[in-house]
Amino acid sequence: MTMNAISRSQIYVLDQDAALDFYVNKLGMEVNTDQDLGFMRWLTVNLPGDPEREILLEKPGPPALDPATAEQVRELLTKGALGGYLFITTDDARKTHEDLVAKGVEITDEPTERPYGIDFGIRDPFGNRIRIGQMFPQA
């Protein structure tokens, strides 16, 4: 038995409707699954053309967290102390940066050339940090 792919990642968001607006309308992702499971809303998005790799936009709470722990997670997320990290690649970092600035996305780091490529940072409305990079070919 061997593992062969990462299919889902998870980040916490405080408001799933606001997360859906940000990730779909600002970042250009697609809704993969939006289903009420009764005990939680299973909301995932993916990059266009890559439905096998989903990001679960999870609201802190049951069944994973008890109410007291969920409140602590919400507080830490709001302070920017708990935010998850996403790393996304692009073919043109500077153009992607311009597009996101025009859409009002919070930029945390301007595009910078580094040994591995050109990347920059953004933050979602909940404090999650996202790096977007144009990777140089590996030698």
Short mmCIF file of N, CA and C in Angstrom, two decimals:
data_model
loop_
_atom_site.label_atom_id
_atom_site.label_comp_id
_atom_site.label_asym_id
_atom_site.label_seq_id
_atom_site.Cartn_x
_atom_site.Cartn_y
_atom_site.Cartn_z
N MET A 1 0.85 -1.18 0.00
CA MET A 1 0.00 0.00 0.00
C MET A 1 0.89 1.24 0.00
N THR A 2 0.64 2.16 -0.93
CA THR A 2 1.38 3.42 -0.97
C THR A 2 0.39 4.57 -1.09
N MET A 3 0.75 5.68 -0.50
CA MET A 3 -0.05 6.89 -0.65
C MET A 3 0.41 7.59 -1.93
N ASN A 4 -0.54 8.20 -2.66
CA ASN A 4 -0.16 8.75 -3.94
C ASN A 4 -0.62 10.18 -4.21
N ALA A 5 -1.35 10.81 -3.29
CA ALA A 5 -1.79 12.18 -3.55
C ALA A 5 -2.33 12.82 -2.28
N ILE A 6 -2.23 14.13 -2.21
CA ILE A 6 -2.93 14.89 -1.19
C ILE A 6 -4.20 15.40 -1.86
N SER A 7 -5.34 14.98 -1.36
CA SER A 7 -6.59 15.32 -2.04
C SER A 7 -7.31 16.49 -1.39
N ARG A 8 -7.16 16.68 -0.08
CA ARG A 8 -7.84 17.77 0.60
C ARG A 8 -6.94 18.39 1.65
N SER A 9 -7.03 19.69 1.74
CA SER A 9 -6.39 20.45 2.80
C SER A 9 -7.50 21.24 3.48
N GLN A 10 -7.23 21.73 4.68
CA GLN A 10 -8.25 22.44 5.43
C GLN A 10 -7.69 23.73 5.99
N ILE A 11 -8.51 24.78 5.96
CA ILE A 11 -8.21 26.01 6.69
C ILE A 11 -9.48 26.45 7.39
N TYR A 12 -9.31 27.14 8.52
CA TYR A 12 -10.46 27.67 9.23
C TYR A 12 -10.86 29.02 8.67
N VAL A 13 -12.16 29.25 8.60
CA VAL A 13 -12.73 30.53 8.20
C VAL A 13 -13.84 30.85 9.19
N LEU A 14 -14.09 32.13 9.40
CA LEU A 14 -15.13 32.52 10.36
C LEU A 14 -16.52 32.56 9.74
N ASP A 15 -16.58 32.76 8.44
CA ASP A 15 -17.86 32.90 7.74
C ASP A 15 -17.71 32.20 6.39
N GLN A 16 -18.42 31.10 6.22
CA GLN A 16 -18.25 30.32 4.99
C GLN A 16 -18.78 31.04 3.76
N ASP A 17 -19.81 31.86 3.89
CA ASP A 17 -20.30 32.61 2.73
C ASP A 17 -19.28 33.66 2.30
N ALA A 18 -18.67 34.35 3.27
CA ALA A 18 -17.62 35.33 2.95
C ALA A 18 -16.40 34.62 2.37
N ALA A 19 -16.08 33.44 2.89
CA ALA A 19 -14.96 32.67 2.35
C ALA A 19 -15.23 32.27 0.91
N LEU A 20 -16.44 31.83 0.65
CA LEU A 20 -16.82 31.44 -0.71
C LEU A 20 -16.67 32.63 -1.66
N ASP A 21 -17.12 33.80 -1.23
CA ASP A 21 -16.98 35.00 -2.06
C ASP A 21 -15.51 35.30 -2.33
N PHE A 22 -14.66 35.25 -1.31
CA PHE A 22 -13.25 35.56 -1.47
C PHE A 22 -12.55 34.55 -2.38
N TYR A 23 -12.68 33.28 -2.06
CA TYR A 23 -11.92 32.26 -2.79
C TYR A 23 -12.42 32.07 -4.23
N VAL A 24 -13.70 32.26 -4.46
CA VAL A 24 -14.25 32.10 -5.82
C VAL A 24 -14.18 33.42 -6.60
N ASN A 25 -14.70 34.50 -6.04
CA ASN A 25 -14.80 35.75 -6.79
C ASN A 25 -13.52 36.57 -6.82
N LYS A 26 -12.68 36.44 -5.83
CA LYS A 26 -11.42 37.21 -5.82
C LYS A 26 -10.25 36.37 -6.34
N LEU A 27 -10.15 35.12 -5.87
CA LEU A 27 -9.01 34.29 -6.27
C LEU A 27 -9.29 33.43 -7.50
N GLY A 28 -10.54 33.32 -7.92
CA GLY A 28 -10.86 32.59 -9.14
C GLY A 28 -10.97 31.08 -8.99
N MET A 29 -11.15 30.61 -7.76
CA MET A 29 -11.32 29.17 -7.56
C MET A 29 -12.75 28.78 -7.90
N GLU A 30 -12.99 27.48 -7.91
CA GLU A 30 -14.31 26.94 -8.20
C GLU A 30 -14.85 26.22 -6.98
N VAL A 31 -16.16 26.24 -6.81
CA VAL A 31 -16.78 25.45 -5.76
C VAL A 31 -16.71 23.99 -6.18
N ASN A 32 -16.19 23.17 -5.30
CA ASN A 32 -16.14 21.73 -5.56
C ASN A 32 -17.36 21.08 -4.91
N THR A 33 -17.52 21.30 -3.60
CA THR A 33 -18.64 20.72 -2.87
C THR A 33 -19.18 21.75 -1.90
N ASP A 34 -20.49 21.89 -1.85
CA ASP A 34 -21.16 22.73 -0.87
C ASP A 34 -22.37 21.94 -0.40
N GLN A 35 -22.20 21.25 0.73
CA GLN A 35 -23.22 20.33 1.18
C GLN A 35 -23.47 20.48 2.67
N ASP A 36 -24.74 20.55 3.04
CA ASP A 36 -25.12 20.58 4.44
C ASP A 36 -25.17 19.14 4.94
N LEU A 37 -24.26 18.82 5.85
CA LEU A 37 -24.22 17.46 6.40
C LEU A 37 -25.06 17.34 7.67
N GLY A 38 -25.73 18.41 8.04
CA GLY A 38 -26.52 18.40 9.26
C GLY A 38 -25.69 18.89 10.45
N PHE A 39 -24.58 18.24 10.70
CA PHE A 39 -23.71 18.63 11.81
C PHE A 39 -22.68 19.67 11.39
N MET A 40 -22.53 19.90 10.08
CA MET A 40 -21.62 20.93 9.57
C MET A 40 -21.88 21.13 8.08
N ARG A 41 -21.39 22.25 7.57
CA ARG A 41 -21.43 22.52 6.13
C ARG A 41 -20.08 22.12 5.56
N TRP A 42 -20.10 21.19 4.62
CA TRP A 42 -18.88 20.74 3.95
C TRP A 42 -18.71 21.60 2.70
N LEU A 43 -17.79 22.57 2.78
CA LEU A 43 -17.59 23.53 1.71
C LEU A 43 -16.15 23.43 1.23
N THR A 44 -15.97 22.99 -0.01
CA THR A 44 -14.62 22.89 -0.56
C THR A 44 -14.54 23.66 -1.88
N VAL A 45 -13.34 24.16 -2.15
CA VAL A 45 -13.04 24.83 -3.41
C VAL A 45 -11.79 24.21 -3.99
N ASN A 46 -11.59 24.46 -5.27
CA ASN A 46 -10.37 23.98 -5.93
C ASN A 46 -9.99 24.96 -7.03
N LEU A 47 -8.74 24.86 -7.46
CA LEU A 47 -8.31 25.66 -8.60
C LEU A 47 -8.98 25.12 -9.85
N PRO A 48 -9.30 25.97 -10.82
CA PRO A 48 -9.93 25.50 -12.05
C PRO A 48 -9.11 24.39 -12.70
N GLY A 49 -9.78 23.34 -13.10
CA GLY A 49 -9.12 22.22 -13.76
C GLY A 49 -8.42 21.25 -12.82
N ASP A 50 -8.52 21.46 -11.51
CA ASP A 50 -7.82 20.59 -10.55
C ASP A 50 -8.78 20.14 -9.44
N PRO A 51 -9.89 19.46 -9.79
CA PRO A 51 -10.89 19.10 -8.80
C PRO A 51 -10.45 18.02 -7.80
N GLU A 52 -9.34 17.36 -8.07
CA GLU A 52 -8.89 16.32 -7.15
C GLU A 52 -8.20 16.89 -5.91
N ARG A 53 -7.83 18.18 -5.95
CA ARG A 53 -7.17 18.80 -4.80
C ARG A 53 -8.07 19.91 -4.27
N GLU A 54 -8.77 19.60 -3.18
CA GLU A 54 -9.74 20.52 -2.61
C GLU A 54 -9.20 21.20 -1.36
N ILE A 55 -9.72 22.39 -1.08
CA ILE A 55 -9.46 23.08 0.17
C ILE A 55 -10.78 23.16 0.92
N LEU A 56 -10.83 22.57 2.10
CA LEU A 56 -12.01 22.62 2.96
C LEU A 56 -12.00 23.95 3.70
N LEU A 57 -13.03 24.75 3.50
CA LEU A 57 -13.19 26.03 4.20
C LEU A 57 -14.08 25.75 5.41
N GLU A 58 -13.45 25.44 6.51
CA GLU A 58 -14.17 24.92 7.68
C GLU A 58 -14.38 25.98 8.74
N LYS A 59 -15.60 26.07 9.22
CA LYS A 59 -15.93 26.96 10.32
C LYS A 59 -15.60 26.23 11.63
N PRO A 60 -14.84 26.87 12.54
CA PRO A 60 -14.49 26.18 13.79
C PRO A 60 -15.75 25.80 14.57
N GLY A 61 -15.83 24.54 14.94
CA GLY A 61 -16.98 24.07 15.71
C GLY A 61 -17.09 22.56 15.62
N PRO A 62 -18.24 22.04 16.08
CA PRO A 62 -18.45 20.60 16.03
C PRO A 62 -18.47 20.11 14.59
N PRO A 63 -18.12 18.89 14.30
CA PRO A 63 -17.80 17.85 15.27
C PRO A 63 -16.33 17.84 15.70
N ALA A 64 -15.48 18.61 15.02
CA ALA A 64 -14.05 18.54 15.32
C ALA A 64 -13.69 19.23 16.64
N LEU A 65 -14.40 20.30 16.99
CA LEU A 65 -14.04 21.09 18.16
C LEU A 65 -15.23 21.28 19.10
N ASP A 66 -14.98 21.19 20.40
CA ASP A 66 -16.03 21.51 21.36
C ASP A 66 -16.21 23.03 21.38
N PRO A 67 -17.32 23.53 21.94
CA PRO A 67 -17.59 24.97 21.90
C PRO A 67 -16.48 25.85 22.48
N ALA A 68 -15.88 25.47 23.58
CA ALA A 68 -14.83 26.29 24.19
C ALA A 68 -13.59 26.35 23.30
N THR A 69 -13.20 25.22 22.73
CA THR A 69 -12.04 25.18 21.85
C THR A 69 -12.32 25.95 20.56
N ALA A 70 -13.54 25.82 20.03
CA ALA A 70 -13.92 26.56 18.82
C ALA A 70 -13.81 28.06 19.06
N GLU A 71 -14.20 28.53 20.24
CA GLU A 71 -14.09 29.96 20.55
C GLU A 71 -12.63 30.38 20.60
N GLN A 72 -11.77 29.56 21.18
CA GLN A 72 -10.34 29.87 21.21
C GLN A 72 -9.76 29.95 19.80
N VAL A 73 -10.15 29.02 18.94
CA VAL A 73 -9.68 29.01 17.55
C VAL A 73 -10.15 30.28 16.85
N ARG A 74 -11.42 30.67 17.04
CA ARG A 74 -11.93 31.89 16.41
C ARG A 74 -11.14 33.12 16.88
N GLU A 75 -10.84 33.19 18.17
CA GLU A 75 -10.07 34.32 18.70
C GLU A 75 -8.67 34.37 18.10
N LEU A 76 -7.99 33.24 18.05
CA LEU A 76 -6.64 33.20 17.49
C LEU A 76 -6.65 33.53 16.00
N LEU A 77 -7.63 33.01 15.29
CA LEU A 77 -7.74 33.28 13.86
C LEU A 77 -7.96 34.78 13.61
N THR A 78 -8.85 35.40 14.41
CA THR A 78 -9.13 36.82 14.27
C THR A 78 -7.88 37.67 14.51
N LYS A 79 -7.02 37.24 15.42
CA LYS A 79 -5.78 37.96 15.72
C LYS A 79 -4.70 37.72 14.67
N GLY A 80 -4.95 36.77 13.76
CA GLY A 80 -3.93 36.43 12.77
C GLY A 80 -2.87 35.50 13.32
N ALA A 81 -3.13 34.93 14.48
CA ALA A 81 -2.14 34.07 15.14
C ALA A 81 -2.33 32.60 14.82
N LEU A 82 -3.39 32.24 14.14
CA LEU A 82 -3.67 30.83 13.89
C LEU A 82 -3.81 30.53 12.42
N GLY A 83 -3.89 31.55 11.61
CA GLY A 83 -4.21 31.35 10.21
C GLY A 83 -3.40 30.25 9.56
N GLY A 84 -4.07 29.50 8.71
CA GLY A 84 -3.40 28.46 7.95
C GLY A 84 -2.56 29.10 6.85
N TYR A 85 -1.90 28.26 6.12
CA TYR A 85 -1.06 28.71 5.00
C TYR A 85 -1.45 27.94 3.76
N LEU A 86 -1.58 28.64 2.66
CA LEU A 86 -1.76 28.01 1.35
C LEU A 86 -0.64 28.50 0.46
N PHE A 87 -0.14 27.64 -0.40
CA PHE A 87 0.87 27.99 -1.38
C PHE A 87 0.29 27.66 -2.76
N ILE A 88 0.21 28.67 -3.61
CA ILE A 88 -0.40 28.52 -4.92
C ILE A 88 0.61 28.99 -5.96
N THR A 89 0.69 28.29 -7.08
CA THR A 89 1.60 28.72 -8.14
C THR A 89 0.80 29.41 -9.25
N THR A 90 1.53 30.24 -10.01
CA THR A 90 0.96 30.97 -11.13
C THR A 90 2.01 31.04 -12.24
N ASP A 91 1.57 31.27 -13.45
CA ASP A 91 2.50 31.43 -14.57
C ASP A 91 3.13 32.82 -14.61
N ASP A 92 2.45 33.82 -13.99
CA ASP A 92 2.93 35.20 -14.04
C ASP A 92 2.60 35.88 -12.72
N ALA A 93 3.56 35.90 -11.80
CA ALA A 93 3.34 36.45 -10.46
C ALA A 93 2.99 37.93 -10.50
N ARG A 94 3.68 38.69 -11.33
CA ARG A 94 3.43 40.14 -11.35
C ARG A 94 2.04 40.47 -11.89
N LYS A 95 1.59 39.76 -12.92
CA LYS A 95 0.24 39.97 -13.47
C LYS A 95 -0.81 39.53 -12.46
N THR A 96 -0.60 38.39 -11.82
CA THR A 96 -1.54 37.91 -10.80
C THR A 96 -1.64 38.92 -9.67
N HIS A 97 -0.50 39.47 -9.25
CA HIS A 97 -0.48 40.49 -8.21
C HIS A 97 -1.33 41.70 -8.63
N GLU A 98 -1.13 42.18 -9.84
CA GLU A 98 -1.90 43.32 -10.35
C GLU A 98 -3.40 43.03 -10.33
N ASP A 99 -3.78 41.84 -10.78
CA ASP A 99 -5.19 41.45 -10.81
C ASP A 99 -5.79 41.44 -9.40
N LEU A 100 -5.04 40.91 -8.44
CA LEU A 100 -5.56 40.81 -7.07
C LEU A 100 -5.63 42.19 -6.41
N VAL A 101 -4.67 43.04 -6.68
CA VAL A 101 -4.72 44.42 -6.16
C VAL A 101 -5.98 45.10 -6.69
N ALA A 102 -6.26 44.95 -7.98
CA ALA A 102 -7.44 45.56 -8.59
C ALA A 102 -8.74 45.05 -7.96
N LYS A 103 -8.71 43.83 -7.44
CA LYS A 103 -9.90 43.25 -6.79
C LYS A 103 -9.97 43.58 -5.31
N GLY A 104 -8.98 44.33 -4.80
CA GLY A 104 -9.01 44.74 -3.40
C GLY A 104 -8.49 43.71 -2.42
N VAL A 105 -7.73 42.73 -2.89
CA VAL A 105 -7.18 41.71 -2.00
C VAL A 105 -6.05 42.32 -1.17
N GLU A 106 -6.01 41.96 0.12
CA GLU A 106 -4.96 42.47 1.01
C GLU A 106 -3.61 41.83 0.65
N ILE A 107 -2.66 42.66 0.28
CA ILE A 107 -1.32 42.21 -0.07
C ILE A 107 -0.43 42.35 1.16
N THR A 108 0.26 41.30 1.55
CA THR A 108 1.14 41.36 2.72
C THR A 108 2.60 41.51 2.33
N ASP A 109 2.97 41.04 1.14
CA ASP A 109 4.33 41.16 0.61
C ASP A 109 4.24 41.40 -0.89
N GLU A 110 4.98 42.36 -1.37
CA GLU A 110 5.01 42.65 -2.80
C GLU A 110 5.78 41.56 -3.55
N PRO A 111 5.55 41.42 -4.86
CA PRO A 111 6.30 40.43 -5.63
C PRO A 111 7.81 40.67 -5.50
N THR A 112 8.51 39.59 -5.17
CA THR A 112 9.96 39.66 -4.96
C THR A 112 10.61 38.47 -5.64
N GLU A 113 11.71 38.74 -6.34
CA GLU A 113 12.46 37.65 -6.97
C GLU A 113 13.31 36.98 -5.91
N ARG A 114 13.22 35.67 -5.87
CA ARG A 114 13.95 34.86 -4.89
C ARG A 114 14.67 33.75 -5.66
N PRO A 115 15.54 33.00 -5.00
CA PRO A 115 16.26 31.94 -5.72
C PRO A 115 15.36 30.91 -6.41
N TYR A 116 14.17 30.69 -5.88
CA TYR A 116 13.25 29.68 -6.42
C TYR A 116 12.22 30.24 -7.38
N GLY A 117 12.06 31.57 -7.41
CA GLY A 117 11.05 32.16 -8.28
C GLY A 117 10.66 33.55 -7.82
N ILE A 118 9.51 34.01 -8.28
CA ILE A 118 8.97 35.31 -7.87
C ILE A 118 7.70 35.01 -7.08
N ASP A 119 7.63 35.53 -5.85
CA ASP A 119 6.42 35.28 -5.09
C ASP A 119 6.00 36.51 -4.30
N PHE A 120 4.76 36.46 -3.82
CA PHE A 120 4.21 37.53 -3.00
C PHE A 120 3.19 36.94 -2.05
N GLY A 121 2.81 37.74 -1.06
CA GLY A 121 1.89 37.25 -0.04
C GLY A 121 0.59 38.02 -0.02
N ILE A 122 -0.48 37.30 0.29
CA ILE A 122 -1.79 37.90 0.51
C ILE A 122 -2.38 37.29 1.78
N ARG A 123 -3.47 37.91 2.24
CA ARG A 123 -4.17 37.37 3.40
C ARG A 123 -5.66 37.32 3.07
N ASP A 124 -6.31 36.24 3.47
CA ASP A 124 -7.76 36.17 3.26
C ASP A 124 -8.45 36.99 4.35
N PRO A 125 -9.77 37.16 4.28
CA PRO A 125 -10.47 38.01 5.26
C PRO A 125 -10.41 37.48 6.70
N PHE A 126 -9.88 36.29 6.91
CA PHE A 126 -9.89 35.67 8.24
C PHE A 126 -8.50 35.57 8.86
N GLY A 127 -7.48 35.99 8.14
CA GLY A 127 -6.12 35.93 8.67
C GLY A 127 -5.26 34.84 8.10
N ASN A 128 -5.83 33.97 7.27
CA ASN A 128 -5.02 32.92 6.65
C ASN A 128 -4.05 33.54 5.65
N ARG A 129 -2.82 33.09 5.71
CA ARG A 129 -1.78 33.61 4.82
C ARG A 129 -1.69 32.74 3.57
N ILE A 130 -1.50 33.41 2.44
CA ILE A 130 -1.40 32.72 1.15
C ILE A 130 -0.18 33.26 0.43
N ARG A 131 0.65 32.37 -0.07
CA ARG A 131 1.80 32.74 -0.90
C ARG A 131 1.46 32.34 -2.32
N ILE A 132 1.71 33.25 -3.25
CA ILE A 132 1.47 32.97 -4.66
C ILE A 132 2.80 33.14 -5.37
N GLY A 133 3.23 32.10 -6.08
CA GLY A 133 4.55 32.15 -6.67
C GLY A 133 4.63 31.65 -8.09
N GLN A 134 5.52 32.25 -8.82
CA GLN A 134 5.90 31.83 -10.17
C GLN A 134 7.25 31.15 -9.99
N MET A 135 7.27 29.84 -10.07
CA MET A 135 8.48 29.08 -9.78
C MET A 135 9.41 29.02 -10.98
N PHE A 136 10.70 29.17 -10.73
CA PHE A 136 11.69 29.02 -11.79
C PHE A 136 11.88 27.53 -12.08
N PRO A 137 12.23 27.17 -13.31
CA PRO A 137 12.50 25.75 -13.61
C PRO A 137 13.64 25.23 -12.71
N GLN A 138 13.50 24.01 -12.27
CA GLN A 138 14.54 23.39 -11.44
C GLN A 138 15.71 22.96 -12.31
N ALA A 139 16.91 23.24 -11.85
CA ALA A 139 18.11 22.86 -12.61
C ALA A 139 18.47 21.42 -12.41
#
